[in-house]
Coordinates of C-alpha atoms in Angstrom, one line a residue:
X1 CA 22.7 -26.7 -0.9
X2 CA 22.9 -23.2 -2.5
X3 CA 19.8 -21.7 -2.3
X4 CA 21.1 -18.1 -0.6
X5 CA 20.7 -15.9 -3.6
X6 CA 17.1 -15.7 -3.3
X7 CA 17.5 -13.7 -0.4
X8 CA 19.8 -11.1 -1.8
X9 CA 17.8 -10.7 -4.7
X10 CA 15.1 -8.1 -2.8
X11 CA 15.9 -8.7 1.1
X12 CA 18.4 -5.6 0.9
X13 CA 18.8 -2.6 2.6
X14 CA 17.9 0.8 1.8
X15 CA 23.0 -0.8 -0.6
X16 CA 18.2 21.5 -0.7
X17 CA 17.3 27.4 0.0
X18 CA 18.8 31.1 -0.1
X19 CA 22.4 31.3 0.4
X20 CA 23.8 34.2 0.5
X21 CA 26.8 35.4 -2.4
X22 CA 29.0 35.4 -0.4
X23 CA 28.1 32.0 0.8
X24 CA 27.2 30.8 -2.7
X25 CA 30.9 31.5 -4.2
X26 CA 32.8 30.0 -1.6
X27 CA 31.5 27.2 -2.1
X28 CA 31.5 27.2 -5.8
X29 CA 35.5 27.7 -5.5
X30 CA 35.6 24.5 -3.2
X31 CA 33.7 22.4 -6.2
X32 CA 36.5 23.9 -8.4
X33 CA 39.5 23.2 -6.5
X34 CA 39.2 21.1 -3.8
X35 CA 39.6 17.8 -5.6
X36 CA 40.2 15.7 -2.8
X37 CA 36.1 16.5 -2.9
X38 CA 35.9 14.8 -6.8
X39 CA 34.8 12.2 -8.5
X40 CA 38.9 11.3 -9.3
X41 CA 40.0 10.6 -5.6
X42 CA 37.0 8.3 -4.9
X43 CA 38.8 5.5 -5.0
X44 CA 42.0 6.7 -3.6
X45 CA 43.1 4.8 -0.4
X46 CA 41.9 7.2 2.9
X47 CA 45.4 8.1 4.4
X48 CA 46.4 6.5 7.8
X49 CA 45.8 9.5 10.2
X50 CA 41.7 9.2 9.4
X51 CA 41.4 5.5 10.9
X52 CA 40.7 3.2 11.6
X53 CA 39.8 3.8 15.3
X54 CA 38.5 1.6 17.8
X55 CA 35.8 2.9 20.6
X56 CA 35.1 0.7 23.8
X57 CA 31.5 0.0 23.4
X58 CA 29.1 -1.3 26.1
X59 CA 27.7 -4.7 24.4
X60 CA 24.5 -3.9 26.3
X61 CA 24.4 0.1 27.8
X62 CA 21.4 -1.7 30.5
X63 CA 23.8 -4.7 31.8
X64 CA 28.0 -3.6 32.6
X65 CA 28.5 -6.8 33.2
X66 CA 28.1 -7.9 29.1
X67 CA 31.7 -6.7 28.4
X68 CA 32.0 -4.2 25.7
X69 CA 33.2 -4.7 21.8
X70 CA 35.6 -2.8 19.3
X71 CA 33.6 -0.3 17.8
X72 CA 35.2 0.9 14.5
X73 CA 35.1 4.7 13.6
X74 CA 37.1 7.4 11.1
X75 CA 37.7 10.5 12.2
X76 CA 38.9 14.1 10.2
X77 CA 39.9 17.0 12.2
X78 CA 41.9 18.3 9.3
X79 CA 39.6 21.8 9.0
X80 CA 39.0 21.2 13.0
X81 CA 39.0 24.9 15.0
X82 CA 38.5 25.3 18.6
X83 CA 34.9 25.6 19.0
X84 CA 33.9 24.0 15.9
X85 CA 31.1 21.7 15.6
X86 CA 31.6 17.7 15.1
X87 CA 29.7 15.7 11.9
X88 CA 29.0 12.3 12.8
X89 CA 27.9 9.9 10.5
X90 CA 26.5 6.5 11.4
X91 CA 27.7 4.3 8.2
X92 CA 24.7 2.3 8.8
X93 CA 23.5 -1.3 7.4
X94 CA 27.2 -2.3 6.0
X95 CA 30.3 -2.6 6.0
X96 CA 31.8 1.1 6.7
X97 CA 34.5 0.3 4.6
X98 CA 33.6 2.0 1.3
X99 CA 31.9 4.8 3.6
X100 CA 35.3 5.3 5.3
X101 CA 36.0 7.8 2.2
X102 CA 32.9 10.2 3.6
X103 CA 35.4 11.9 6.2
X104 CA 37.3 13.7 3.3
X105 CA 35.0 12.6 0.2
X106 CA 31.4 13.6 0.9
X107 CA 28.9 16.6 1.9
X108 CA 29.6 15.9 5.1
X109 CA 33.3 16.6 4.8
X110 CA 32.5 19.9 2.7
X111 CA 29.9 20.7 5.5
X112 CA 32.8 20.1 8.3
X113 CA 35.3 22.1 6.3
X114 CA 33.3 25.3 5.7
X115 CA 32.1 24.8 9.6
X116 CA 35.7 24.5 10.6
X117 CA 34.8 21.4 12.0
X118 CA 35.9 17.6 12.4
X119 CA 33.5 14.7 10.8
X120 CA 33.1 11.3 12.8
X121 CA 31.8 8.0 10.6
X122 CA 30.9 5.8 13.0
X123 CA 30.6 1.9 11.6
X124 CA 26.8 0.4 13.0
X125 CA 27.1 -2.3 15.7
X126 CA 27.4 -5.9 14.2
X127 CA 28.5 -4.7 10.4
X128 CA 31.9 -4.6 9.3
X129 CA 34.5 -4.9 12.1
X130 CA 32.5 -3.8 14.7
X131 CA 31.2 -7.4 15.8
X132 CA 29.7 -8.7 18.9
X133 CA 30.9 -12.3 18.4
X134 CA 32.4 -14.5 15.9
X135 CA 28.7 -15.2 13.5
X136 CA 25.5 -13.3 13.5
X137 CA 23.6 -16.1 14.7
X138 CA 20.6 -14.5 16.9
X139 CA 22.5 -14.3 20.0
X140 CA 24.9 -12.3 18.8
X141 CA 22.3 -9.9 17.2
X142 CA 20.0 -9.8 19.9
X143 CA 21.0 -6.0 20.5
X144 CA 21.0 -5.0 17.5
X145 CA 17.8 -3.0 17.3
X146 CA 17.4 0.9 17.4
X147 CA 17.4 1.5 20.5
X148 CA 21.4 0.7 21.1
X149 CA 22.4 2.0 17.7
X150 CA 21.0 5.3 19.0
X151 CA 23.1 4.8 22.2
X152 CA 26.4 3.7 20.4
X153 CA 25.9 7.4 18.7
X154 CA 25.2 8.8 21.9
X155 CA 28.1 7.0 24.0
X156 CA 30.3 8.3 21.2
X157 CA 29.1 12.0 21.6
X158 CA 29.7 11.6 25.0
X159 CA 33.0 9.8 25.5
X160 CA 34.5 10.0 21.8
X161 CA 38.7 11.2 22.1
X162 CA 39.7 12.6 18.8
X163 CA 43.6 12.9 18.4
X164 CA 45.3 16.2 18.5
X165 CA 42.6 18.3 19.5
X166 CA 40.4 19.1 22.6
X167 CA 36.4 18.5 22.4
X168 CA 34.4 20.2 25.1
X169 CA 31.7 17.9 25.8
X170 CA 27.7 18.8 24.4
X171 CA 25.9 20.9 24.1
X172 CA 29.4 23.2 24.4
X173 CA 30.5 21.2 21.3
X174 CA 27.8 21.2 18.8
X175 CA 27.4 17.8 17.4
X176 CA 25.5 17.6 14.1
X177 CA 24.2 14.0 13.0
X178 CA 23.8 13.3 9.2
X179 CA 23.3 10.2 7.5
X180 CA 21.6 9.1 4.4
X181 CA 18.5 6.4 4.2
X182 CA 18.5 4.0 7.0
X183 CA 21.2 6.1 8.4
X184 CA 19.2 9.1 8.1
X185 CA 16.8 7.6 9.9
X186 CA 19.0 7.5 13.1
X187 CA 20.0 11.3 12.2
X188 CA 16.2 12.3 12.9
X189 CA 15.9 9.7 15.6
X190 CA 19.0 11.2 17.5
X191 CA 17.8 14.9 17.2
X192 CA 14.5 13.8 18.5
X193 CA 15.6 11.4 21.5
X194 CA 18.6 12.9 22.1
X195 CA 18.3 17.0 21.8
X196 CA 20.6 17.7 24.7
X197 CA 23.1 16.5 22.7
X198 CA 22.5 16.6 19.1
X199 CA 22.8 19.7 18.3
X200 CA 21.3 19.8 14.3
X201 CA 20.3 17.0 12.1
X202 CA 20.3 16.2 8.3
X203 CA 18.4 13.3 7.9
X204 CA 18.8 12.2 3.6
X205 CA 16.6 10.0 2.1
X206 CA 15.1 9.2 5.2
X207 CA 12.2 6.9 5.2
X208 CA 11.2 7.1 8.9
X209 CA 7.6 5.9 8.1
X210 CA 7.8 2.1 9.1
X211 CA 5.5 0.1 6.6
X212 CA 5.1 -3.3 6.6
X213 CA 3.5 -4.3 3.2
X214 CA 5.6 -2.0 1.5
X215 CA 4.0 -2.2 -2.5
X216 CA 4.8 2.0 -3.2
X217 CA 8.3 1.4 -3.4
X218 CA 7.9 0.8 -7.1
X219 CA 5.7 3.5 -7.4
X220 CA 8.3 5.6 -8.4
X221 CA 10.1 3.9 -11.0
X222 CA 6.9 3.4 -12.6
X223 CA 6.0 7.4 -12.3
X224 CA 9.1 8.3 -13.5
X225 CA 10.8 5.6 -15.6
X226 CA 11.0 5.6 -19.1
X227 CA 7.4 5.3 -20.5
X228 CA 8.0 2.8 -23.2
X229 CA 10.4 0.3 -20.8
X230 CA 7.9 0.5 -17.5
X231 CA 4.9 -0.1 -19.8
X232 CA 6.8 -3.1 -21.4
X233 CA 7.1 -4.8 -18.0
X234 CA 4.1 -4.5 -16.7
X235 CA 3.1 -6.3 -20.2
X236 CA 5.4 -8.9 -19.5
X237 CA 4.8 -8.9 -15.7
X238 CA 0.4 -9.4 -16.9
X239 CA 1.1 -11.8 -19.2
X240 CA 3.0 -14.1 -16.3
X241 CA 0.4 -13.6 -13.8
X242 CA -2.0 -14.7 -15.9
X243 CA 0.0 -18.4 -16.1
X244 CA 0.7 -18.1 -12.6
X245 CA -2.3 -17.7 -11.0
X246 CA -4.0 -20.1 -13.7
X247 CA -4.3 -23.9 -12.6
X248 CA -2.5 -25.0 -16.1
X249 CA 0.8 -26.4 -14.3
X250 CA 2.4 -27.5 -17.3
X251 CA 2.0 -23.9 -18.6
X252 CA 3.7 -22.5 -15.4
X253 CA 6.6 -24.3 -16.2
X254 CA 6.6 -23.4 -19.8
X255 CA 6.5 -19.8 -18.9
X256 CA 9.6 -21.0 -16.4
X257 CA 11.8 -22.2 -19.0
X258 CA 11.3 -19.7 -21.0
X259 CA 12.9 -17.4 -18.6
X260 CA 15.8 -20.2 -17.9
X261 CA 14.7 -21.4 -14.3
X262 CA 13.3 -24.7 -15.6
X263 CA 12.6 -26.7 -12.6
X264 CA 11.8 -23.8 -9.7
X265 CA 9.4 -25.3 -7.7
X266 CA 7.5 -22.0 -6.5
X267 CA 5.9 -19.0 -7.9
X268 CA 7.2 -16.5 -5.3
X269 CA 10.5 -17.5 -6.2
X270 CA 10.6 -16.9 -9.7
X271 CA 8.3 -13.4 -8.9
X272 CA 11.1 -12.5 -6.4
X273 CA 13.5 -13.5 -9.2
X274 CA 11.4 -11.3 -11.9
X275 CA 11.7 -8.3 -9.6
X276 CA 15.8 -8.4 -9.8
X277 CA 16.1 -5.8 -12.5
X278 CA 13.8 -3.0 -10.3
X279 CA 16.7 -2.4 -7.9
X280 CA 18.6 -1.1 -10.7
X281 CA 16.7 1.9 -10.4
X282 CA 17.9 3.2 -6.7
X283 CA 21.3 2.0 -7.7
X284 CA 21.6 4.9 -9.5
X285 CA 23.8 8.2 -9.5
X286 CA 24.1 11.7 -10.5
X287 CA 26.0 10.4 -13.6
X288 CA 24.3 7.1 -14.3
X289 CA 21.3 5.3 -13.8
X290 CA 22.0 1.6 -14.7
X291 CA 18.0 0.8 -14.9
X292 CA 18.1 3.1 -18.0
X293 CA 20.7 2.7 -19.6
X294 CA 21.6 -0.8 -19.1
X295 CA 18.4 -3.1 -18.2
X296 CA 15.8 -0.9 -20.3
X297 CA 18.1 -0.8 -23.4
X298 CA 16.8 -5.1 -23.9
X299 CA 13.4 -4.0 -25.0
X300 CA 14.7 -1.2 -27.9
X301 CA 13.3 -3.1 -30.8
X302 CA 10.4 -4.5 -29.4
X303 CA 7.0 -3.4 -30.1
X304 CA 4.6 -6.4 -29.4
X305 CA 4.3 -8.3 -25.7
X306 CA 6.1 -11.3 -27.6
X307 CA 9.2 -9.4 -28.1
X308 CA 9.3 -8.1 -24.6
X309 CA 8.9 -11.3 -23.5
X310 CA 12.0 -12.7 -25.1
X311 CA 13.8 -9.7 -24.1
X312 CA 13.3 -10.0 -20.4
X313 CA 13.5 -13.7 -20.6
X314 CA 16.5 -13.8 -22.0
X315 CA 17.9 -11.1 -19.4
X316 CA 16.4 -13.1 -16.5
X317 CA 17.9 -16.4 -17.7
X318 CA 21.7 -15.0 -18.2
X319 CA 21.0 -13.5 -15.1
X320 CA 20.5 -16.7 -13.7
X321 CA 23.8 -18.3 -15.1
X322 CA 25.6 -16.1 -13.8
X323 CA 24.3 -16.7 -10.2
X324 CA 23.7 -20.3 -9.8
X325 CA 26.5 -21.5 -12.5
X326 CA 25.7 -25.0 -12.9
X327 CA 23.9 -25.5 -9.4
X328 CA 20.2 -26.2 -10.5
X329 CA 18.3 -23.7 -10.1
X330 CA 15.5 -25.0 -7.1
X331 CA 18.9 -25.6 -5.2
X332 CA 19.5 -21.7 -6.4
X333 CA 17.3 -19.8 -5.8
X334 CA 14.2 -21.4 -3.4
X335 CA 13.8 -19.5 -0.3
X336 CA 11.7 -22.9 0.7
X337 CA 13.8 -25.2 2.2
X338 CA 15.2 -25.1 5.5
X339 CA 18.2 -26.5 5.2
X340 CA 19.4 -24.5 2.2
X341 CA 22.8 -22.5 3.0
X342 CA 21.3 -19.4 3.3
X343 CA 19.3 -20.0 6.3
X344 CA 22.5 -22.4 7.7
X345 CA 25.1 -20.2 7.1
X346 CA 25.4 -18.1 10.4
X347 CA 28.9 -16.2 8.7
X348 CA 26.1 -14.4 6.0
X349 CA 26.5 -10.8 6.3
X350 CA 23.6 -10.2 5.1
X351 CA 22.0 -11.5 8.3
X352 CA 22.3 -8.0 10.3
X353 CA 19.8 -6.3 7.9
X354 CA 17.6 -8.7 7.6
X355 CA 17.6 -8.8 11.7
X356 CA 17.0 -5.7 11.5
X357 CA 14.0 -6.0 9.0
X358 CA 12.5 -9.3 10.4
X359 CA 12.2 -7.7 13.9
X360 CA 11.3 -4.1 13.5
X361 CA 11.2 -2.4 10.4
X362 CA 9.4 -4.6 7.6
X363 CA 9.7 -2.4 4.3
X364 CA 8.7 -5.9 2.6
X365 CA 8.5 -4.8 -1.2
X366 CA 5.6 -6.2 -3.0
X367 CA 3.3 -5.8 -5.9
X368 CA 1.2 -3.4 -5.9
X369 CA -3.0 -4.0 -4.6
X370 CA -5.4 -5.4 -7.2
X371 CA -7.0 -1.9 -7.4
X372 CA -4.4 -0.9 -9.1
X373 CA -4.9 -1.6 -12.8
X374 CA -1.0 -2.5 -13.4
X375 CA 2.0 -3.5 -11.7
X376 CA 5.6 -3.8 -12.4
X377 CA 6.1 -6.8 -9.8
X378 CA 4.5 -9.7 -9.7
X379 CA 1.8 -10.2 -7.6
X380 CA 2.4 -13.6 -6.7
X381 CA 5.2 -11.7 -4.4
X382 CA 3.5 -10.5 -1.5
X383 CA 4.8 -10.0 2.7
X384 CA 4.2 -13.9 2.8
X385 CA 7.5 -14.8 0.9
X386 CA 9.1 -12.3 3.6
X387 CA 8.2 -13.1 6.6
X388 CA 7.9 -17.0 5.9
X389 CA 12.2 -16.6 6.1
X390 CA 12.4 -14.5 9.2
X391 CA 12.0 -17.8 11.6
X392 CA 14.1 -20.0 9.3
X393 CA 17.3 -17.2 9.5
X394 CA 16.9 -17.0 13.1
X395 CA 14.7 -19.3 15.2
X396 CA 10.7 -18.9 15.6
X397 CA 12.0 -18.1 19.4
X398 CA 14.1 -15.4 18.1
X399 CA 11.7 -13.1 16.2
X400 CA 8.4 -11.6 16.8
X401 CA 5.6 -13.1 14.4
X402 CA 5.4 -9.7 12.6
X403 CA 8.2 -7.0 13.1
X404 CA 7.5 -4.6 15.4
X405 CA 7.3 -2.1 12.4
X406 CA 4.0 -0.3 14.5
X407 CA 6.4 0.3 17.8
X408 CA 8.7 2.2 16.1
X409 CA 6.4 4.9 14.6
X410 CA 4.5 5.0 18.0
X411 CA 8.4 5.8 19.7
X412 CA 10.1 7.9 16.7
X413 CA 6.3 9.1 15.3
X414 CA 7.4 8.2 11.8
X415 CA 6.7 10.8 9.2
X416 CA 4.9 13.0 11.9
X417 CA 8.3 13.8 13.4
X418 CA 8.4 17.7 14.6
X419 CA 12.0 18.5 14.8
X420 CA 14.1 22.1 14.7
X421 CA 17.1 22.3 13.4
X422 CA 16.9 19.7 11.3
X423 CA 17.2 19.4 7.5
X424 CA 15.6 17.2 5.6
X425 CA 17.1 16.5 2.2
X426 CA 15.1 13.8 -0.3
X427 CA 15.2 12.6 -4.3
X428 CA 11.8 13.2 -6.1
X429 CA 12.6 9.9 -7.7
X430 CA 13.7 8.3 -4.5
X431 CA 11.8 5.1 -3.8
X432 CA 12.2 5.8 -0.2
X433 CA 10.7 9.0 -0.3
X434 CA 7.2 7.5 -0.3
X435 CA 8.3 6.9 3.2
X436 CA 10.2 10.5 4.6
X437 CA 8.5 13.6 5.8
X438 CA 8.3 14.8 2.2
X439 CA 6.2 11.5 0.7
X440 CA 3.3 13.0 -1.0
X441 CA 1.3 10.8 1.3
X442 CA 2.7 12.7 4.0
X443 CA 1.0 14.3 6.4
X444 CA 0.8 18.0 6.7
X445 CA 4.1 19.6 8.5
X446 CA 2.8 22.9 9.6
X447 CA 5.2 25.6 10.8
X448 CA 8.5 24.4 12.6
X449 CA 12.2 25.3 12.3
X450 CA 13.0 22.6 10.0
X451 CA 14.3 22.6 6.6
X452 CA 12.8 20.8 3.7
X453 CA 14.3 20.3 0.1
X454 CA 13.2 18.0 -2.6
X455 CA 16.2 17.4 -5.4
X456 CA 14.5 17.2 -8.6
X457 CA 14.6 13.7 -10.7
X458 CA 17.5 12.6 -8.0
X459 CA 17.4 9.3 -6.5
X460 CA 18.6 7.6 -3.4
X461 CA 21.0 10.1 -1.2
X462 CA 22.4 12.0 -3.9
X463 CA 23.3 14.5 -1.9
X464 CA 26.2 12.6 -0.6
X465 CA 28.2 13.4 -3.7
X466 CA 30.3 16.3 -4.1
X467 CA 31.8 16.9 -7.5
X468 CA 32.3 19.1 -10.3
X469 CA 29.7 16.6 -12.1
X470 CA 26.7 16.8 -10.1
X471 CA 23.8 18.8 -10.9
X472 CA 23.0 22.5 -10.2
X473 CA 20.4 21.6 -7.8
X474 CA 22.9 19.5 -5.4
X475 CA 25.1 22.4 -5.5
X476 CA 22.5 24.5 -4.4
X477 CA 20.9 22.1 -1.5
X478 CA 25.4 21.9 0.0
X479 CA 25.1 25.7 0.4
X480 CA 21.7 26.1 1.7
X481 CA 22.4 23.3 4.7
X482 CA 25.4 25.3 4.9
X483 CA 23.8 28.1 5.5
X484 CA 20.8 26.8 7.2
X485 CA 23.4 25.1 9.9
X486 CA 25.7 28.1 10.5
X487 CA 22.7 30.3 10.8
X488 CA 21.2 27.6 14.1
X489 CA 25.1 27.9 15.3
X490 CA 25.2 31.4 15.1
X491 CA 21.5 31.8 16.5
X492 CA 22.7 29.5 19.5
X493 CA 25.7 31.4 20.0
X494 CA 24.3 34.5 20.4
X495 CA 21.7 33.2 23.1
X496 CA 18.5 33.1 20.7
X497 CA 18.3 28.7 20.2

């Protein structure tokens, strides 16, 4: 059987203020001529001397006698002088591979250089390379939880051995952790468990608010995508509710073929398939946002529900072809059956995340509430079709009945986290950021020593980039955590932090 992309579809991970002249044209120079910092060296192969690395890690930091793994990290001390502070990054949920890159290729490598500084990224336990066993069946993932991700960072701050250069240990070394949306997360989680050692944090697109029926996360492409395409889905996404929560079968799969999954068997399914086109929208970039400019462009023409119709039909069913080929489509794409490859196949890398999700964090992404008068996702989706797969991935032994989504803001206080030195960076489009200390649902943050800066119309960690491309307002948020961050060193330095 084939039916795994169903899974991928939505269960997927989450893939700034006065600077002084000075300050302000250094930096500017770097955009200018530091291209190993553009948008041309992005794909360049990372040069030997960063990495690979390999770190003894404790399988289980409670039990010794568990053994330890290979725990795959990259490592620049290029810019590195004696007393310098260290940037880790924790790749988080994937394959660190592409994130390799960061250590000379991100604001994190700009941040180390103008710091004099090295920068760490630090693959997550059970992604990539850095495996605990030879599948992610459950026994092989049953430590992957927050908890030891936080002490993998920690056991690296602590034990790390960077070539060429001598690292006092922390606090004398100031180690700053940044890392954008589930990795920033761990950023903020880090300062807060472990201050002793983290020196400063930059938490990015951080949704540290743990939700379970997560329906806001397409609040924002509805807010702020492009008036005539949103209000043309939630048309089309009316009009199909309507059929599928009517009792006229044959009419539900009329409305089926006409989108080119003749034969899906359930509702959720074909809602979970309808959604496909939303993720477009956190995909995005500085430079491109494929939601616009490539999924929004089928309705240009259209002016009547019919045509939008047989525009997002037709996008859903070559969608479709391209998936499942000439597998039929129940076979394709029903999350329903037990025996189907993607609950079989234990080699899936997209297992760890959805570990991770099915046992603490949730985020499930659904339609939004009936009081809502419109939606741009079908409400036949709801935290049902979710957590109906966490038992059939891993075992109903294997996973609580709900994630314990409710335990993590009671350990990490979700978006009532009071850090210092700590700066929190977030997209005003960002779907996440209805989740992070700067959601408009947030609570009031009083008076701490934190930093807070919203990019405006950014998206998902945009403040990763560093190029001569990016906007005015990313350029401006790199020297103001510059500045911020030396200011905290220089504070601690002179015995007043």
């Amino acid at each position: 059987m084939r039916s795994f992309f169903c899974i991928l579809l939505f269960f997927t991970s989450l893939g700034v203020s006065h600077a002084s002249m000075g300050v302000s044209w250094h930096l500017d120079e770097l955009y200018k001529k530091n291209k190993k910092h553009g948008a041309s060296k992005e794909t360049s192969p990372l040069a030997d001397k960063y990495g690979p690395f390999y770190f003894n890690q404790p399988v289980d930091h409670s039990d010794t006698s568990a053994g330890t793994f290979k725990h795959r990290y990259w490592a620049n001390t290029d810019w590195y002088q004696a007393g310098g502070p260290v940037i880790l990054t924790n790749a988080g949920e994937a394959d660190a591979t592409p994130a390799a890159r960061f250590v000379t290729n991100s604001s994190m490598a700009l941040l180390a250089e103008n710091l004099q500084g090295a920068v760490i990224i630090m693959e997550h336990r059970c992604y990539g390379e850095s495996q605990l066993g030879s599948d992610y069946s459950a026994q092989n993932l049953r430590t992957l939880n927050t908890q030891t991700a936080l002490e993998d960072m920690a056991n690296i701050i602590k034990n790390v051995k960077l070539s060429g250069i001598e690292l006092p240990p922390a606090p004398e070394t100031k180690w700053i952790v940044y890392g954008g949306s589930y990795s920033g997360n761990l950023a903020a989680w880090m300062r807060y468990r472990y201050p002793e050692i983290v020196f400063a944090a930059v938490p990015s697109s951080a949704p540290v608010q743990m939700k379970y029926d997560f329906f806001e996360y397409f609040y924002p492409i509805q807010k702020y995508g492009p008036k005539e395409c949103i209000q043309a889905i939630e048309q089309v996404i009316a009009y199909v509710d309507d059929i599928l929560f009517g009792s006229d079968e044959a009419q539900k799969q009329s409305v089926k073929e006409t989108f080119g999954v003749k034969g899906l068997e359930y509702d959720d399914d074909f809602a979970n398939l309808l959604m496909y086109p939303l993720g477009m929208w956190q995909g995005s970039n500085p430079i491109s946002n494929p939601f616009k400019e490539e999924f929004c462009t089928i309705f240009d023409g259209k002016s009547d529900v019919n045509g939008y119709i047989e525009a997002y039909a037709g996008y859903i069913a070559s969608l479709t072809q391209q998936m499942c080929g000439g597998y039929p489509v129940n076979d394709c794409l029903s999350s329903h059956d037990p025996d189907a490859e993607m609950y079989t196949d234990l080699t899936a890398d997209f297992r760890p995340w959805v570990w991770q999700v099915c046992t603490e964090y949730a985020y499930w992404q659904t339609a939004a509430p009936t009081s809502n008068p419109s939606t741009i996702v079908s409400r036949k989706l709801d935290t049902t079709w979710y957590q109906r797969q966490c038992p059939l991935l891993f075992g109903e032994e294997n996973v609580p009945s709900e994630p314990e989504w409710n335990k993590i803001n009671e350990e990490y206080q979700g978006w009532n986290i009071k850090l210092n030195r700590t700066f929190f960076i977030d997209g005003e489009y960002d779907p996440w950021r209805t989740l992070s200390v700067q959601s408009d649902s947030a609570p009031e943050r009083g008076t701490n020593d934190a930093r807070y800066a919203v990019l405006p119309e950014a998206i998902h960690c945009w403040d990763y980039t560093v190029a001569d491309y990016v906007s005015d307002a990313i350029k401006q948020v790199h020297k103001d955590l510059y500045t911020a961050i030396s200011g905290w060193i220089a504070e601690a330095d002179a015995g007043k932090a």
